Coordinates of C-alpha atoms in Angstrom, one line a residue:
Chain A
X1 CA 95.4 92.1 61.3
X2 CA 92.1 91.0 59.5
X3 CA 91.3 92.3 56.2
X4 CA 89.4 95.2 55.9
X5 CA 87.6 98.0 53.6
X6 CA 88.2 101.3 53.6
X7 CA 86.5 104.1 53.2
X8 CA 86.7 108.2 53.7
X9 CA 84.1 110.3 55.1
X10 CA 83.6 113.8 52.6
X11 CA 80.7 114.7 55.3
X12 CA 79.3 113.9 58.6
X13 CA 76.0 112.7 56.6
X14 CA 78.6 110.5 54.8
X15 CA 80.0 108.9 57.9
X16 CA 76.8 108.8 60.0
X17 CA 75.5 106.2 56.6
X18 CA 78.8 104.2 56.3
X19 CA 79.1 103.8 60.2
X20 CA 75.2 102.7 60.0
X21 CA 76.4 99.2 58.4
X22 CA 77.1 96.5 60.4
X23 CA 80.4 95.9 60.8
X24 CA 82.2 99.2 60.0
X25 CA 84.2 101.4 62.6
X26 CA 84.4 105.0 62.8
X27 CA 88.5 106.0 62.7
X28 CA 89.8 109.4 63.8
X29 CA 92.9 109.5 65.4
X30 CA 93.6 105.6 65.6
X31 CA 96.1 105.3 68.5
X32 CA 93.7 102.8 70.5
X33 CA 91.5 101.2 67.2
X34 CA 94.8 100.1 65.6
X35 CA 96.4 98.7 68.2
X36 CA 93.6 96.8 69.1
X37 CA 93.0 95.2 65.5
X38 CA 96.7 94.4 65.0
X39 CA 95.8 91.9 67.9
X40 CA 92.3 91.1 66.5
X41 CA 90.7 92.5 69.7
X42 CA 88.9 94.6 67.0
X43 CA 88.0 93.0 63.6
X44 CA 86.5 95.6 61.7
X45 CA 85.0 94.9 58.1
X46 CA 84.8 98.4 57.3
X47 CA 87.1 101.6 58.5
X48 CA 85.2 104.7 58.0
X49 CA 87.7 107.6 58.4
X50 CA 86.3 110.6 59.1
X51 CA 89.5 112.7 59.9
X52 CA 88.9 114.8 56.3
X53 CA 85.5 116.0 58.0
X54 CA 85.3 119.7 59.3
X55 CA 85.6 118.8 62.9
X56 CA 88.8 120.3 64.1
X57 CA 87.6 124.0 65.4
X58 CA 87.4 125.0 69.0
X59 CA 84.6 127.4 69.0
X60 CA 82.9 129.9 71.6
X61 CA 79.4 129.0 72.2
X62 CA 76.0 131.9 72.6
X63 CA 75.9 130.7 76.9
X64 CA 79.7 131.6 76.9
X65 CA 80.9 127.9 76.4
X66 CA 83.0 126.5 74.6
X67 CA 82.2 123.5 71.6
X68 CA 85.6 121.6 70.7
X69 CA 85.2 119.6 67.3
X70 CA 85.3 115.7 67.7
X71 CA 88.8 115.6 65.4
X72 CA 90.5 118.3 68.0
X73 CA 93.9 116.7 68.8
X74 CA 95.0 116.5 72.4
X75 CA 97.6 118.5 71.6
X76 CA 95.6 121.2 70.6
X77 CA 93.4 121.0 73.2
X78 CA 95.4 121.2 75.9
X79 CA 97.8 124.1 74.6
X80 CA 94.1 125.9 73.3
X81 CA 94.3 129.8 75.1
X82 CA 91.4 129.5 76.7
X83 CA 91.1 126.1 78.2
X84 CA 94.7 126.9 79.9
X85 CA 93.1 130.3 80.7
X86 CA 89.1 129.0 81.7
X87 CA 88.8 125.4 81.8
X88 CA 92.9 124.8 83.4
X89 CA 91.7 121.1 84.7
X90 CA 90.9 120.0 81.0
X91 CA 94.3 121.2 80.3
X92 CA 96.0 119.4 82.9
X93 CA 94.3 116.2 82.8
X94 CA 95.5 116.1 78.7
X95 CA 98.7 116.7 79.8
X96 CA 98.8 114.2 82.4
X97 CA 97.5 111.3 80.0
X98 CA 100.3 109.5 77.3
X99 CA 102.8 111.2 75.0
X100 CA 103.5 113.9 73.2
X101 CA 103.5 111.4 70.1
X102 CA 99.8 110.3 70.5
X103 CA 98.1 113.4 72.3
X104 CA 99.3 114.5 68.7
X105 CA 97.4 112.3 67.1
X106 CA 94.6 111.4 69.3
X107 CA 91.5 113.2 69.4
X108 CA 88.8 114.8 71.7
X109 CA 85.8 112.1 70.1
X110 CA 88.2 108.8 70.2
X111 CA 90.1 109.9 73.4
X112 CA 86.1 109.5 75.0
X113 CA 85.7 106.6 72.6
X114 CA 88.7 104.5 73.9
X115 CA 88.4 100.9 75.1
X116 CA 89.9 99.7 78.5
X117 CA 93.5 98.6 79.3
X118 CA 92.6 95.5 81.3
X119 CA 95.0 92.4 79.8
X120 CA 92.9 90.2 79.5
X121 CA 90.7 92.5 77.4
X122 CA 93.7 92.5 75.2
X123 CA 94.6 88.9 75.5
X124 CA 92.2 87.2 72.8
X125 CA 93.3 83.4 74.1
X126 CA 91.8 84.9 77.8
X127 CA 87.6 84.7 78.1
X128 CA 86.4 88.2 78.4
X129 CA 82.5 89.3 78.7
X130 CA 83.5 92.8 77.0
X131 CA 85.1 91.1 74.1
X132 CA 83.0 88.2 73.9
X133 CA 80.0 88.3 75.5
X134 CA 79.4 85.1 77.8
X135 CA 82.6 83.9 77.7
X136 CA 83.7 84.9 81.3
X137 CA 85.9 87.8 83.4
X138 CA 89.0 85.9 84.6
X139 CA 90.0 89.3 85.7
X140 CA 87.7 89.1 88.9
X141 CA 90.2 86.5 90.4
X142 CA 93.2 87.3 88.3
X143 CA 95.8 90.3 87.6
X144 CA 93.1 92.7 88.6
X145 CA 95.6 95.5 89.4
X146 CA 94.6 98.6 87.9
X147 CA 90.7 97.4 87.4
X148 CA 88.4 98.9 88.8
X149 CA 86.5 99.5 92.9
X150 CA 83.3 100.7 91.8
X151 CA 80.3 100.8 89.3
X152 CA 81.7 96.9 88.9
X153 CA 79.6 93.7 88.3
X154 CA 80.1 90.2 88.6
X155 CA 80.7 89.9 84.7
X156 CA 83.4 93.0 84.2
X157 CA 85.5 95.2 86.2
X158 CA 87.1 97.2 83.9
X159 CA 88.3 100.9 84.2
X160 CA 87.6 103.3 81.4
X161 CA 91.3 104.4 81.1
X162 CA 90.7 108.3 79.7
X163 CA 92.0 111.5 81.8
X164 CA 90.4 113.9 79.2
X165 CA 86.6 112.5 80.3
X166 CA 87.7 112.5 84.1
X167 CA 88.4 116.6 83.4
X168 CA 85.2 116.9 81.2
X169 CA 82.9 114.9 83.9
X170 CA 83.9 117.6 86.3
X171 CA 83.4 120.2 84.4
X172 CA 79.8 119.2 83.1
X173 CA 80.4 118.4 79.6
X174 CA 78.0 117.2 77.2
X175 CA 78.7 115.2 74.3
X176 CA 76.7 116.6 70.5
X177 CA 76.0 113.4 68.8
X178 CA 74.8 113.2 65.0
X179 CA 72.8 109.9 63.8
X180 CA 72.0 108.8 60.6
X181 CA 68.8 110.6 59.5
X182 CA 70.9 114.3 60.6
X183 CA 69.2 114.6 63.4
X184 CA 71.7 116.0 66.3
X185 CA 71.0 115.7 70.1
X186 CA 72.9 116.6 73.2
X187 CA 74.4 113.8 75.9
X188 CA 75.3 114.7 79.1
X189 CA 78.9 113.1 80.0
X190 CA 77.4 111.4 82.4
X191 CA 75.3 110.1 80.5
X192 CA 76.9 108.8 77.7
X193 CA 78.9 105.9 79.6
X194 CA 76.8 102.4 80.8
X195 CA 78.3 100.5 83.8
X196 CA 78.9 96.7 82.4
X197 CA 76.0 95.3 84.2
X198 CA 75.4 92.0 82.7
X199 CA 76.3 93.6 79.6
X200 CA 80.1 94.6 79.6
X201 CA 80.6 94.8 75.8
X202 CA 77.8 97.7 75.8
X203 CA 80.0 100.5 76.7
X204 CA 77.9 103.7 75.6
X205 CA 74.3 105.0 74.8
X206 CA 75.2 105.4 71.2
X207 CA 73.6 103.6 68.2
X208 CA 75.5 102.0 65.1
X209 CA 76.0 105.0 62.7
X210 CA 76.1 107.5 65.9
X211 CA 78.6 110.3 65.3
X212 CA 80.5 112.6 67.8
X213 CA 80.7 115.8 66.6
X214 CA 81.2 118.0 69.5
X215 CA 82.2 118.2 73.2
X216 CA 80.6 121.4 74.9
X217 CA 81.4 122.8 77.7
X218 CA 79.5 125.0 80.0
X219 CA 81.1 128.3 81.1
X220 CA 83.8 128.4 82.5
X221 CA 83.6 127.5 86.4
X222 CA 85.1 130.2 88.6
X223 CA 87.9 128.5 91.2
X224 CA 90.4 126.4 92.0
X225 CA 91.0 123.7 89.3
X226 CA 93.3 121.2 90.2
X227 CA 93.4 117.5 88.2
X228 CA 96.1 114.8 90.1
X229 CA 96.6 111.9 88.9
X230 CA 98.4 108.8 90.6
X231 CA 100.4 106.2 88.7
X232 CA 103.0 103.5 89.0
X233 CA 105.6 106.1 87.5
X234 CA 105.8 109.7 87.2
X235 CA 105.1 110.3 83.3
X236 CA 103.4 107.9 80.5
X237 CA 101.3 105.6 82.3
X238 CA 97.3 105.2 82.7
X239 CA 96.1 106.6 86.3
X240 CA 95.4 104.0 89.2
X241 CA 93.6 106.7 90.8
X242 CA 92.9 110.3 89.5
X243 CA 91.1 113.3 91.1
X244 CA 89.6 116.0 88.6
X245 CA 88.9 119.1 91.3
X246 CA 87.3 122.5 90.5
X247 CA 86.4 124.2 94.2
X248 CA 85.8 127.7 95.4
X249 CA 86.3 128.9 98.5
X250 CA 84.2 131.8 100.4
X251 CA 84.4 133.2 103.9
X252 CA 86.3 130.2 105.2
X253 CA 83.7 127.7 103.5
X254 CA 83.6 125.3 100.4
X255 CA 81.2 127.5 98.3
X256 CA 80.8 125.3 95.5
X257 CA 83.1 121.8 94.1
X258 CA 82.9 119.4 91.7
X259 CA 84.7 116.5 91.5
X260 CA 85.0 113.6 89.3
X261 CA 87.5 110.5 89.2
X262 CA 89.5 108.4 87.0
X263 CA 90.9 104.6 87.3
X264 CA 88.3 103.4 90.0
X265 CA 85.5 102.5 87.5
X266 CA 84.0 101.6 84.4
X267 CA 83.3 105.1 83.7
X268 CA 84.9 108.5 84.1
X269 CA 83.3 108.8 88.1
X270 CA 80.9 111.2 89.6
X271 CA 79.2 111.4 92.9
X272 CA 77.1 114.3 93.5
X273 CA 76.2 113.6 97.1
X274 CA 80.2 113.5 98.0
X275 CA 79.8 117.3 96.8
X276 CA 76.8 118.4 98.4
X277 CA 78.8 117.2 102.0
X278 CA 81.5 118.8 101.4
X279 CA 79.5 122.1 99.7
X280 CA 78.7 124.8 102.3
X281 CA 81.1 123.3 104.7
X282 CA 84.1 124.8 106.6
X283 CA 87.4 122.4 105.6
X284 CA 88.7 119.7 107.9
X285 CA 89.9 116.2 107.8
X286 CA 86.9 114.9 109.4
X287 CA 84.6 116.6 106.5
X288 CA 87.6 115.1 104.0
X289 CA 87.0 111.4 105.7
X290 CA 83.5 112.3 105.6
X291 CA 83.5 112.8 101.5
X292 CA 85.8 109.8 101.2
X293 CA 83.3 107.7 103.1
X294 CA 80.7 108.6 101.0
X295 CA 82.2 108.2 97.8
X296 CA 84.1 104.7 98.6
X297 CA 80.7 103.1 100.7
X298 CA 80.1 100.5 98.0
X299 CA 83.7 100.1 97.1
X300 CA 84.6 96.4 96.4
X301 CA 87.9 95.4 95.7
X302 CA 89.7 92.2 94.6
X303 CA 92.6 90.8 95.7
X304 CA 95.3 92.8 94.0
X305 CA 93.4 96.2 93.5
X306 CA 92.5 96.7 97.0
X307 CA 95.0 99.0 97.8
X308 CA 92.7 101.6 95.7
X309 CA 90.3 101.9 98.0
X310 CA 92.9 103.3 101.0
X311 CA 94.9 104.9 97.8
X312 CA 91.6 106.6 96.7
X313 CA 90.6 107.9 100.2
X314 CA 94.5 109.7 100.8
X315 CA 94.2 111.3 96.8
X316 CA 91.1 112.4 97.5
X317 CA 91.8 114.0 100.8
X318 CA 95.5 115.4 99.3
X319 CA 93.0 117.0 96.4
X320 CA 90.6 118.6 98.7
X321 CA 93.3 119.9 101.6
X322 CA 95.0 121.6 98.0
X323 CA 91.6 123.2 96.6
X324 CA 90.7 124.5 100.1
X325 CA 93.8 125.7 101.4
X326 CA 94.9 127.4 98.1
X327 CA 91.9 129.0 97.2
X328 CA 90.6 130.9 100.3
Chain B
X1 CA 92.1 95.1 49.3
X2 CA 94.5 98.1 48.4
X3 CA 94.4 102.2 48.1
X4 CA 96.4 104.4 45.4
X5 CA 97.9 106.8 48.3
X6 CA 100.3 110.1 47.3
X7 CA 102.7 110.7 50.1
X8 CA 105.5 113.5 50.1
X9 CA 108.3 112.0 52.4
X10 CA 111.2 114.0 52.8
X11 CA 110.4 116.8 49.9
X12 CA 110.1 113.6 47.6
X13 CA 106.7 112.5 46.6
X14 CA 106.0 108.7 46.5
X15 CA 102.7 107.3 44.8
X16 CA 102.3 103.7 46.5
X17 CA 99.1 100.9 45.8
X18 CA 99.1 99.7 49.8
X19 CA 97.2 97.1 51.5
X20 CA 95.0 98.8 53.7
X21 CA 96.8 97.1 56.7
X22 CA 99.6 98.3 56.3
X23 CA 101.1 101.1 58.6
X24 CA 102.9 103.9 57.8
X25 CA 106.0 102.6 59.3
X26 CA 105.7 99.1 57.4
X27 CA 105.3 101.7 54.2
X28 CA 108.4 103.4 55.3
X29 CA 110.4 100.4 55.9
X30 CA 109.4 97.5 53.7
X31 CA 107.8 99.8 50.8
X32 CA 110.2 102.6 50.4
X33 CA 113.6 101.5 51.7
X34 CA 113.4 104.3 54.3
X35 CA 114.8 101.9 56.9
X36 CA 116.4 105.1 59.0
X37 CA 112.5 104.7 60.8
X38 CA 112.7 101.9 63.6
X39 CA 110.2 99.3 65.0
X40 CA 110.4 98.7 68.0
X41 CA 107.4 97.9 70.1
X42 CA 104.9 98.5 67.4
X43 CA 102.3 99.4 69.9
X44 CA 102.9 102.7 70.5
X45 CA 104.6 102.1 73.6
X46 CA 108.3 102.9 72.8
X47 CA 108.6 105.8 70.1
X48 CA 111.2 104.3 68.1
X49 CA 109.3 104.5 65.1
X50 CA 108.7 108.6 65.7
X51 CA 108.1 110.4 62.6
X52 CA 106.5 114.2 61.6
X53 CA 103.4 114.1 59.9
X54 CA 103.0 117.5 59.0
X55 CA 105.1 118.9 61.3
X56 CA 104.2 117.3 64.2
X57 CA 105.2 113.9 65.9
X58 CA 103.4 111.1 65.9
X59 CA 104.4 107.4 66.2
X60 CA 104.0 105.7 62.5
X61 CA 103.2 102.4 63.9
X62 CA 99.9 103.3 64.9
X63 CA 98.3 104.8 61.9
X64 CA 97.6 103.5 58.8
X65 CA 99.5 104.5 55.1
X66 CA 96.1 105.1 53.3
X67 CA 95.2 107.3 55.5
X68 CA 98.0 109.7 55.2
X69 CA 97.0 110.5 51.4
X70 CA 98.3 114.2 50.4
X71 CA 100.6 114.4 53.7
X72 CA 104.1 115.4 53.9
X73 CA 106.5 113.3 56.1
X74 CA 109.5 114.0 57.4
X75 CA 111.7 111.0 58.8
X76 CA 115.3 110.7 60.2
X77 CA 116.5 110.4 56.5
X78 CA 114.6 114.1 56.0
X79 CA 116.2 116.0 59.6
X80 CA 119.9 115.6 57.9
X81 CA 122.2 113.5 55.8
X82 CA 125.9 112.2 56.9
X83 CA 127.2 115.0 55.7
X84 CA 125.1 117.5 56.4
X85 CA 123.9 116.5 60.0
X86 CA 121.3 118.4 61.7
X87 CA 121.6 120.5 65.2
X88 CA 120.1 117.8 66.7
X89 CA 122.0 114.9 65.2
X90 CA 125.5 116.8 65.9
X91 CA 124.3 117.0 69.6
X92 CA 123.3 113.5 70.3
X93 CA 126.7 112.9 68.5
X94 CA 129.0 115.3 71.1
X95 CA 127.1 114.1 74.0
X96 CA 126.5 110.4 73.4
X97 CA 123.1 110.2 73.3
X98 CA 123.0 106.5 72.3
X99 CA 124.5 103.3 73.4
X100 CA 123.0 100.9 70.4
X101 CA 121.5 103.0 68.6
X102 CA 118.1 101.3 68.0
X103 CA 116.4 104.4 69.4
X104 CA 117.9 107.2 68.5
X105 CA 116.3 107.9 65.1
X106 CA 113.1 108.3 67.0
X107 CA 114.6 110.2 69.5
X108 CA 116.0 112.6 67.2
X109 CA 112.7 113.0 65.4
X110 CA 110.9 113.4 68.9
X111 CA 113.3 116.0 70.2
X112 CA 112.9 117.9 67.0
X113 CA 109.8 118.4 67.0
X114 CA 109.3 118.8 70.6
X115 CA 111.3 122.1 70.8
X116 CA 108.9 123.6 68.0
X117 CA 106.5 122.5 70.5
X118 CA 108.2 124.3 73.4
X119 CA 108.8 127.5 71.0
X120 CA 105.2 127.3 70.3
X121 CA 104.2 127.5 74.4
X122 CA 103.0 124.5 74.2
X123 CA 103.0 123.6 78.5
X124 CA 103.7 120.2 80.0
X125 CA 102.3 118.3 82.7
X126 CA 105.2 119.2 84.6
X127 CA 105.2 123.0 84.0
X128 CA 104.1 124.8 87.1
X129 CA 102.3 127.4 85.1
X130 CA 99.9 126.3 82.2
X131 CA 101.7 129.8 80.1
X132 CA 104.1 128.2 78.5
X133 CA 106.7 130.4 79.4
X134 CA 108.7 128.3 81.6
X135 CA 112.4 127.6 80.6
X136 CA 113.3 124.3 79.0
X137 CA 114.5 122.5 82.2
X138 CA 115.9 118.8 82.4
X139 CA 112.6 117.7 83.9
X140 CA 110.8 119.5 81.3
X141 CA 112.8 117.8 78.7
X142 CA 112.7 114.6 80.8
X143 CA 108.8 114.6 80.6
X144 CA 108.3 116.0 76.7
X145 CA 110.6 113.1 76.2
X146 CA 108.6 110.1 78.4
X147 CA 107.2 108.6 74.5
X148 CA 110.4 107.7 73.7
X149 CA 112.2 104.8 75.7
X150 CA 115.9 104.1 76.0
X151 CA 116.7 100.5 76.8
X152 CA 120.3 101.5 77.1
X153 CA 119.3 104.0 79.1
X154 CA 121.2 106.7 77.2
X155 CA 118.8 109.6 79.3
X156 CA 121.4 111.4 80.6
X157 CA 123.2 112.1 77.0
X158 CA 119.8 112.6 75.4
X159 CA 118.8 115.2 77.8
X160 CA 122.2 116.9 77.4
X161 CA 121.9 116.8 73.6
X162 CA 118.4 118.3 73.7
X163 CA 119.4 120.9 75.4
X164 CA 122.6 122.1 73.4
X165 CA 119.7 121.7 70.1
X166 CA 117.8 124.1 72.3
X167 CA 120.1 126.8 72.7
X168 CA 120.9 126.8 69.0
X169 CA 118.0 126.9 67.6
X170 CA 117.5 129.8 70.2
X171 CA 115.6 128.7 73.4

């Protein structure tokens, strides 16, 4: 690991002015930053830790939301009363993602935050345009695995590896951000990812000295919430493919569904048009096919990730025969 | 480039000047003696180097010494001594819950603070009902368990253990 200085955060002013200078990295929970600097992916000059700041609290909001504080754990979020009562998906989906050791440690800011598990991201004698720009994606014709089907470019095809954000994308989340002259301003999920593009190693909207405060949810949406997640074994592994679900039912018809997805792209994935076919519309496999179709027409895969595309489709239509069946 | 850090480990407190580098399991091991705390994949991967950080569990290899100023730690050395084992150490004991051994201090640690989580209601992602409520069954167990790897593949004693620790310490 490279040398670095250190320095804690007393307020969000505080962190927002250290994270401003070039160089510095905001640390919270640390389980993806650290790792990533012991193998001088990440060479930081400057940690800024912010984990003293008041940003734990999970807090009601006036429209009947709900804000969670950027340092909320996991853990805590997950086992919170009323996101296993209001918002189960978010639940599920935290409980779906690593272990019990780092949801402990890992927190509702970083968990968004986290950088992709592609190797040769992680491999620093492999060219990589998200590590260093220009250099080159071997992945494209190489272990390309668990990378990703869609929102690719010819320069990166790395998956954003979080469940959390796959949960919070379905559920219409949107990120409170603090820069550094105090101002605050609001980021829909959606919003807050870029696709690579030509320019893989920018990941997010946000600006150097950029702060997460928040995460707020809407209220809660009524229905069937159902998060499944499909890996190469049954606990501790990132998803290949992932399905966040919320879907009500009325008088034998899909009355209203979102639906986002995890380990297909760059970003936690959203297609509104897949909803609006399915919305209104009685259940069948040929309205499932229908949905998959849509969401999978500019799906590219290659070589060794192809099987997604098939494995995406069958997920998908497991997810939607569960949400329409069960909630009637 | 170093920090003054004040750490209580095991009801003791400790004042160390640390590199900023350096983790809380190098600390542990090379600083303080506390060698009971293993490394084994030092990526967060494995769990052998499980420790509680107030309370809860966390893996040491992935989190900095200086950042841990004012914390209290508990490690394998904390749970129980040789002659004073803990509920959890007698169980792996009776029902072989190790073949080398390089694991099991992390196991221990992990599985003692996982029942607090289970007492707490804490759900899992295998609990069919988000309540917490569920009993403590070998797959629940099984999947509270998934951060810590057994190369031996001691599971079967581990899970046995666990569960004799859980009906002591009443669950």
């Amino acid at each position: 690991m490279k040398q670095f200085d250190y320095s804690r955060a007393t307020s969000t002013s505080d962190a927002t002015r250290a994270a401003s200078v070039h160089g510095s990295a905001i640390i919270a929970g640390g389980t993806n930053l650290i790792d990533l600097m012991k193998l001088e992916v990440m060479s930081p000059d400057v940690l800024v830790d912010i984990n003293r700041l008041d940003l734990h609290q999970i807090t009601p909001t006036q429209d009947g939301g709900l804000r969670i504080g950027a340092l909320v754990t996991n853990s805590d979020l997950a086992a919170h009363e009323t996101v296993r009562r209001d918002y189960e998906v978010l639940s599920r989906a935290l409980l779906a993602g690593a272990s019990g050791q780092l949801r402990n440690k890992a927190t509702t800011g970083g968990n968004l935050l986290q950088r992709t598990r592609c190797a040769y991201f992680y491999d620093t004698a492999m060219p990589c345009n998200k590590r260093e720009p220009g250099s080159g994606c071997h992945a494209r014709d190489g272990f390309n695995r668990i990378l990703a089907i869609l929102g690719t470019s010819e320069h990166c095809i790395a998956t954003h590896p979080s469940d959390m954000a796959v949960a919070m994308m379905a559920l219409d989340a949107v990120v409170e951000v603090e820069n550094t002259t105090g101002d605050t301003r609001k980021i829909a999920l959606d919003d807050l990812y870029c696709l690579p593009g030509s320019t893989p190693d920018v990941e997010t909207v946000l600006q150097r000295g950029d702060l997460i405060t928040a995460v707020l949810l809407p209220q809660p949406k009524a229905g069937l919430h159902v998060y499944r997640k499909v890996r190469d074994r049954s606990s501790y592994a990132f998803a290949l493919v992932s399905v966040a679900a919320v879907a009500q039912m009325d008088a034998g018809k899909i009355a209203q569904i979102s639906l986002a997805f995890g380990g297909l792209a760059p970003k936690p994935w959203r297609n509104q048009q897949v909803e609006a076919a399915l919305t209104g519309q009685a259940p069948s496999e040929a309205l499932f096919d229908q949905a998959a179709d849509i969401l999978l027409a500019e799906a590219q895969g290659f070589g060794a990730n192809d099987f997604k595309i098939p494995l995406s489709r069958r997920t998908l239509k497991a997810v939607l025969r569960t949400v329409t069946e069960t909630s009637q | 480039m170093t920090r003054s850090t004040s750490l209580t480990i095991n009801g003791e407190t400790h004042v160390v000047d640390v590199d900023h580098r350096t983790t809380l399991l190098d600390l542990l091991r090379h600083h303080l003696d506390l060698t009971g705390t293993k490394k084994g994949c030092d990526h967060g991967q494995c769990g052998a180097c499980t420790i509680l950080v107030n309370d809860r569990r966390i893996n040491a290899c992935l989190t900095l010494a200086c950042m841990h100023d004012g914390d209290d730690i508990t490690t394998i050395e904390g749970l129980g001594t040789p002659d004073d084992l803990s509920a959890m150490q007698k169980a792996f004991i009776k029902h072989d819950g190790f073949q080398c051994g390089y694991c099991t201090a992390g196991q221990i640690c992990s599985a003692t603070a996982m029942l607090k989580e289970a007492k707490a209601g804490w759900p899992s992602n295998v609990s069919s009902s988000l309540d917490g409520k569920g009993a403590l069954s070998n797959e629940e167990i099984s999947e509270r368990m998934s951060g810590n790897l057994c190369r031996c593949s001691a599971y079967t004693g581990i899970v046995n253990a666990i569960r004799e620790a859980a009906g002591e310490t009443g669950q």
